[in-house]
Coordinates of C-alpha atoms in Angstrom, one line a residue:
X712 CA -55.4 -7.0 13.7
X713 CA -52.2 -8.4 12.3
X714 CA -49.9 -6.2 10.3
X715 CA -47.5 -7.8 7.8
X716 CA -44.7 -6.0 6.0
X717 CA -43.1 -7.7 3.0
X718 CA -39.6 -6.5 2.3
X719 CA -38.9 -6.3 -1.5
X720 CA -36.7 -9.0 -3.0
X721 CA -33.6 -7.0 -3.7
X722 CA -29.9 -7.7 -3.5
X723 CA -29.6 -5.1 -0.7
X724 CA -31.8 -7.1 1.6
X725 CA -30.9 -10.5 3.2
X726 CA -34.1 -11.8 4.9
X727 CA -35.3 -8.9 7.0
X728 CA -31.8 -7.3 7.4
X729 CA -30.7 -4.7 5.0
X730 CA -27.1 -5.2 3.7
X731 CA -25.0 -2.1 3.8
X732 CA -23.7 -0.8 0.5
X733 CA -20.0 -1.5 -0.1
X734 CA -17.4 0.3 -2.1
X735 CA -15.9 -1.3 -5.2
X736 CA -13.0 0.3 -7.0
X737 CA -10.9 -0.8 -10.0
X738 CA -8.0 0.8 -11.7
X739 CA -5.5 -0.2 -14.3
X740 CA -2.8 1.7 -16.3
X741 CA 0.0 0.9 -18.7
X742 CA 2.8 3.3 -19.4
X743 CA 5.4 3.3 -22.3
X744 CA 8.5 5.3 -23.1
X745 CA 8.0 7.7 -26.0
X746 CA 10.7 8.2 -28.7
X747 CA 11.9 11.3 -26.8
X748 CA 12.4 9.2 -23.6
X749 CA 9.5 10.6 -21.7
X750 CA 7.0 8.2 -20.2
X751 CA 3.4 8.5 -21.3
X752 CA 0.1 6.7 -20.8
X753 CA -0.7 3.8 -23.2
X754 CA -3.8 2.6 -21.4
X755 CA -6.0 3.7 -18.5
X756 CA -9.1 2.3 -16.9
X757 CA -10.8 3.4 -13.7
X758 CA -14.1 2.4 -12.2
X759 CA -16.2 2.8 -9.0
X760 CA -14.4 4.3 -6.0
X761 CA -10.9 4.2 -7.6
X762 CA -9.6 7.3 -9.5
X763 CA -6.2 7.9 -10.9
X764 CA -4.9 11.5 -11.1
X765 CA -1.8 12.5 -13.0
X766 CA 0.0 15.7 -11.8
X767 CA 1.7 17.8 -14.4
X768 CA 5.5 17.2 -14.5
X769 CA 8.4 18.3 -16.6
X770 CA 10.4 15.2 -15.7
X771 CA 10.8 12.1 -17.9
X772 CA 8.9 9.9 -15.5
X773 CA 5.1 9.7 -15.0
X774 CA 3.5 10.1 -11.6
X775 CA 0.0 8.7 -10.8
X776 CA -1.9 9.3 -7.6
X777 CA -4.4 6.7 -6.6
X778 CA -7.5 8.2 -5.0
X779 CA -10.1 6.2 -3.0
X780 CA -13.3 8.3 -3.3
X781 CA -15.0 6.2 -0.7
X782 CA -12.8 7.8 1.9
X783 CA -11.5 4.6 3.4
X784 CA -12.0 0.8 3.5
X785 CA -14.4 -1.2 5.6
X786 CA -15.6 -4.8 5.6
X787 CA -17.0 -5.9 2.3
X788 CA -15.2 -3.3 0.2
X789 CA -13.1 -4.5 -2.7
X790 CA -10.3 -2.6 -4.4
X791 CA -8.1 -3.8 -7.3
X792 CA -5.2 -2.0 -9.0
X793 CA -3.1 -3.1 -11.9
X794 CA -0.1 -1.2 -13.4
X795 CA 2.5 -2.0 -16.0
X796 CA 5.6 -0.1 -16.9
X797 CA 6.7 -1.2 -20.4
X798 CA 10.3 -1.4 -21.5
X799 CA 12.2 1.9 -20.8
X800 CA 9.3 3.6 -19.0
X801 CA 9.4 5.1 -15.5
X802 CA 6.3 5.3 -13.3
X803 CA 5.7 6.4 -9.7
X804 CA 2.5 5.4 -7.9
X805 CA 1.4 7.0 -4.7
X806 CA -1.8 7.8 -2.8
X807 CA -3.6 11.1 -2.2
X808 CA -3.4 10.6 1.6
X809 CA -3.2 8.0 4.3
X810 CA -5.6 5.1 3.7
X811 CA -7.9 4.1 6.6
X812 CA -9.2 0.7 7.5
X813 CA -12.4 1.3 9.4
X814 CA -14.5 -0.8 11.8
X815 CA -16.0 -3.8 9.9
X816 CA -19.3 -5.5 10.6
X817 CA -19.1 -9.1 11.8
X818 CA -18.3 -11.5 9.0
X819 CA -17.2 -8.9 6.5
X820 CA -13.6 -8.3 5.3
X821 CA -12.2 -5.6 3.1
X822 CA -10.1 -6.7 0.1
X823 CA -7.3 -4.8 -1.5
X824 CA -5.3 -6.4 -4.4
X825 CA -2.5 -4.7 -6.3
X826 CA -0.6 -6.3 -9.2
X827 CA 2.4 -4.5 -10.7
X828 CA 4.6 -5.4 -13.7
X829 CA 7.9 -3.8 -14.6
X830 CA 9.4 -4.8 -18.0
X831 CA 13.1 -4.7 -19.1
X832 CA 14.9 -1.4 -18.5
X833 CA 11.8 0.1 -16.9
X834 CA 11.5 1.6 -13.4
X835 CA 8.6 1.6 -11.0
X836 CA 8.2 3.2 -7.6
X837 CA 5.3 2.0 -5.4
X838 CA 5.1 4.7 -2.7
X839 CA 1.7 4.7 -1.0
X840 CA 1.2 6.7 2.1
X841 CA 0.4 5.1 5.5
X842 CA -2.4 2.6 6.0
X843 CA -4.0 3.4 9.4
X844 CA -5.8 0.5 11.1
X845 CA -8.8 1.3 13.2
X846 CA -10.0 -0.9 16.1
X847 CA -12.4 -3.6 14.9
X848 CA -11.1 -3.4 11.3
X849 CA -10.9 -6.5 9.0
X850 CA -8.7 -6.2 6.0
X851 CA -6.9 -8.5 3.6
X852 CA -4.2 -7.0 1.3
X853 CA -2.3 -8.6 -1.5
X854 CA 0.7 -6.9 -3.4
X855 CA 2.2 -8.8 -6.3
X856 CA 5.1 -7.5 -8.3
X857 CA 6.6 -9.1 -11.4
X858 CA 10.0 -7.7 -12.5
X859 CA 12.0 -8.3 -15.7
X860 CA 15.6 -9.3 -15.1
X861 CA 17.0 -5.8 -15.3
X862 CA 14.0 -3.8 -14.1
X863 CA 14.3 -1.3 -11.2
X864 CA 11.8 -1.2 -8.4
X865 CA 11.3 0.7 -5.1
X866 CA 8.5 0.2 -2.7
X867 CA 7.5 1.3 0.8
X868 CA 4.5 0.0 2.8
X869 CA 3.9 2.1 6.0
X870 CA 1.3 0.8 8.5
X871 CA 0.0 2.7 11.6
X872 CA -1.7 0.8 14.4
X873 CA -4.5 3.0 15.6
X874 CA -5.0 6.7 16.0
X875 CA -2.4 8.0 18.4
X876 CA -4.1 11.4 18.8
X877 CA -7.2 9.7 20.1
X878 CA -5.3 7.2 22.3
X879 CA -6.8 4.4 20.3
X880 CA -5.8 0.8 21.2
X881 CA -6.3 -2.0 18.7
X882 CA -7.9 -4.6 20.9
X883 CA -9.9 -6.3 18.2
X884 CA -8.6 -6.4 14.6
X885 CA -8.1 -8.8 11.8
X886 CA -5.3 -7.9 9.3
X887 CA -3.7 -10.1 6.7
X888 CA -1.0 -8.7 4.5
X889 CA 1.0 -10.4 1.8
X890 CA 3.8 -9.0 -0.4
X891 CA 5.4 -11.1 -3.2
X892 CA 8.1 -9.9 -5.6
X893 CA 9.2 -12.1 -8.5
X894 CA 11.8 -11.7 -11.2
X895 CA 11.2 -13.6 -14.4
X896 CA 8.6 -15.6 -12.3
X897 CA 11.2 -16.5 -9.7
X898 CA 10.5 -15.2 -6.1
X899 CA 13.1 -12.8 -4.7
X900 CA 11.1 -11.4 -1.8
X901 CA 8.1 -12.9 0.0
X902 CA 6.7 -11.3 3.1
X903 CA 3.5 -11.7 5.2
X904 CA 1.9 -10.4 8.3
X905 CA -1.1 -11.8 10.2
X906 CA -2.6 -10.0 13.2
X907 CA -5.8 -11.2 14.8
X908 CA -7.4 -10.2 18.1
X909 CA -5.6 -8.0 20.5
X910 CA -3.0 -6.3 18.3
X911 CA -1.9 -3.9 21.0
X912 CA -0.9 -6.7 23.3
X913 CA 0.9 -8.5 20.5
X914 CA 2.8 -5.5 19.4
X915 CA 3.8 -4.7 23.0
X916 CA 5.9 -7.9 23.1
X917 CA 9.7 -7.2 23.0
X918 CA 10.3 -9.9 20.4
X919 CA 7.6 -8.5 18.1
X920 CA 7.5 -4.7 18.1
X921 CA 8.5 -3.7 21.7
X922 CA 5.5 -1.4 21.9
X923 CA 5.9 0.3 18.5
X924 CA 2.7 1.9 17.1
X925 CA 3.9 2.1 13.4
X926 CA 6.1 0.2 11.0
X927 CA 7.2 0.2 7.4
X928 CA 8.8 -2.2 5.0
X929 CA 11.0 -0.8 2.2
X930 CA 12.4 -2.8 -0.7
X931 CA 14.9 -1.6 -3.4
X932 CA 15.6 -3.8 -6.3
X933 CA 18.3 -2.4 -8.6
X934 CA 22.0 -2.6 -9.6
X935 CA 22.8 0.1 -7.0
X936 CA 21.2 -1.7 -4.0
X937 CA 24.5 -2.8 -2.5
X938 CA 26.0 0.7 -2.8
X939 CA 23.0 2.2 -0.9
X940 CA 23.4 0.0 2.1
X941 CA 25.9 2.0 4.1
X942 CA 24.1 5.3 3.3
X943 CA 20.8 4.0 4.5
X944 CA 22.1 2.5 7.7
X945 CA 23.6 5.9 8.5
X946 CA 20.2 7.6 7.9
X947 CA 18.0 5.1 9.9
X948 CA 17.2 5.3 13.6
X949 CA 18.1 2.5 16.1
X950 CA 14.6 1.0 15.6
X951 CA 15.2 0.3 11.9
X952 CA 17.6 -1.9 10.1
X953 CA 18.8 -2.5 6.5
X954 CA 20.0 -5.7 4.9
X955 CA 21.0 -7.1 1.5
X956 CA 19.2 -10.3 0.8
X957 CA 20.8 -10.5 -2.7
X958 CA 23.4 -8.4 -4.5
X959 CA 20.7 -6.2 -5.9
X960 CA 17.9 -6.5 -3.4
X961 CA 17.9 -4.3 -0.3
X962 CA 15.3 -4.5 2.5
X963 CA 14.6 -2.1 5.3
X964 CA 12.5 -2.8 8.4
X965 CA 11.4 0.2 10.4
X966 CA 9.6 0.5 13.7
X967 CA 8.4 3.8 15.2
X968 CA 6.4 4.9 18.2
X969 CA 3.7 6.5 16.0
X970 CA 2.9 7.6 12.5
X971 CA 4.5 11.1 12.9
X972 CA 7.8 9.6 14.0
X973 CA 7.7 7.0 11.2
X974 CA 7.1 9.7 8.5
X975 CA 9.8 12.0 9.9
X976 CA 12.3 9.2 9.5
X977 CA 11.0 7.8 6.2
X978 CA 10.8 11.0 4.2
X979 CA 14.6 11.7 4.1
X980 CA 15.2 8.1 3.1
X981 CA 12.7 8.2 0.3
X982 CA 14.0 11.5 -0.9
X983 CA 17.4 10.0 -1.2
X984 CA 16.3 6.9 -3.0
X985 CA 14.1 8.9 -5.4
X986 CA 16.7 11.6 -6.2
X987 CA 14.6 14.2 -4.4
X988 CA 11.5 13.5 -6.5
X989 CA 9.3 12.1 -3.7
X990 CA 5.6 12.9 -4.7
X991 CA 4.3 16.2 -3.4
X992 CA 1.3 14.4 -1.7
X993 CA 3.8 13.0 0.8
X994 CA 4.5 16.6 2.0
X995 CA 1.0 17.9 2.3

């Protein structure tokens, strides 16, 4: 007797192999300056696994916390975020907690795309907490920022390579990261990182990271960038450096042994650059 089982024709099935459900999240917001000078929402959209939370604040700026309700990113997940600060507005964007890039199935890559626009006389701070890469993760990130000529912008992108408390080594990963900042459509900062295969061995090389387990890139675009250079150099450890790549563009590269050390060094710097208004989620 022959038993035949016919699987239903459904997008969650490929041949006889069920396809795992994947997270999709979309968020977009636009903020404007009210006549009183306080920043308020003009437009908001959120869908799927992306949620935006706005803590109460008595300051003139608006703070938004990006929440991934999927709890992390794995292969096949797709997340997009768009934010615009209109003329005179001030917006801080952060995340609820550290993001996690989990193990991906073969042939699947997570996608995270963020597009930010800052208009004339506006200010935006892009301050996500750490991205933690797990072994066997596969992730592609894109961060695009378009600034008006006299816009102010501060960003930090911390990355942690593996879970130190579990003695995790990243022996098999695929991570592609791109950051592009333009001013009036002219590039002022372009950065990229590609890691494929044995990340632990690659990071152990003296010319790459000398064994560091965490890193961060920080960029400040503003009229006060040059005046901040000496102060930041005095605050940074020996494994970090600060440089001016233009009169009003300051860049910091920071290496640390692990995520704890990185955060310990970053928080005072971010406190200083945000006039002690670093989002509370960074301290939880």
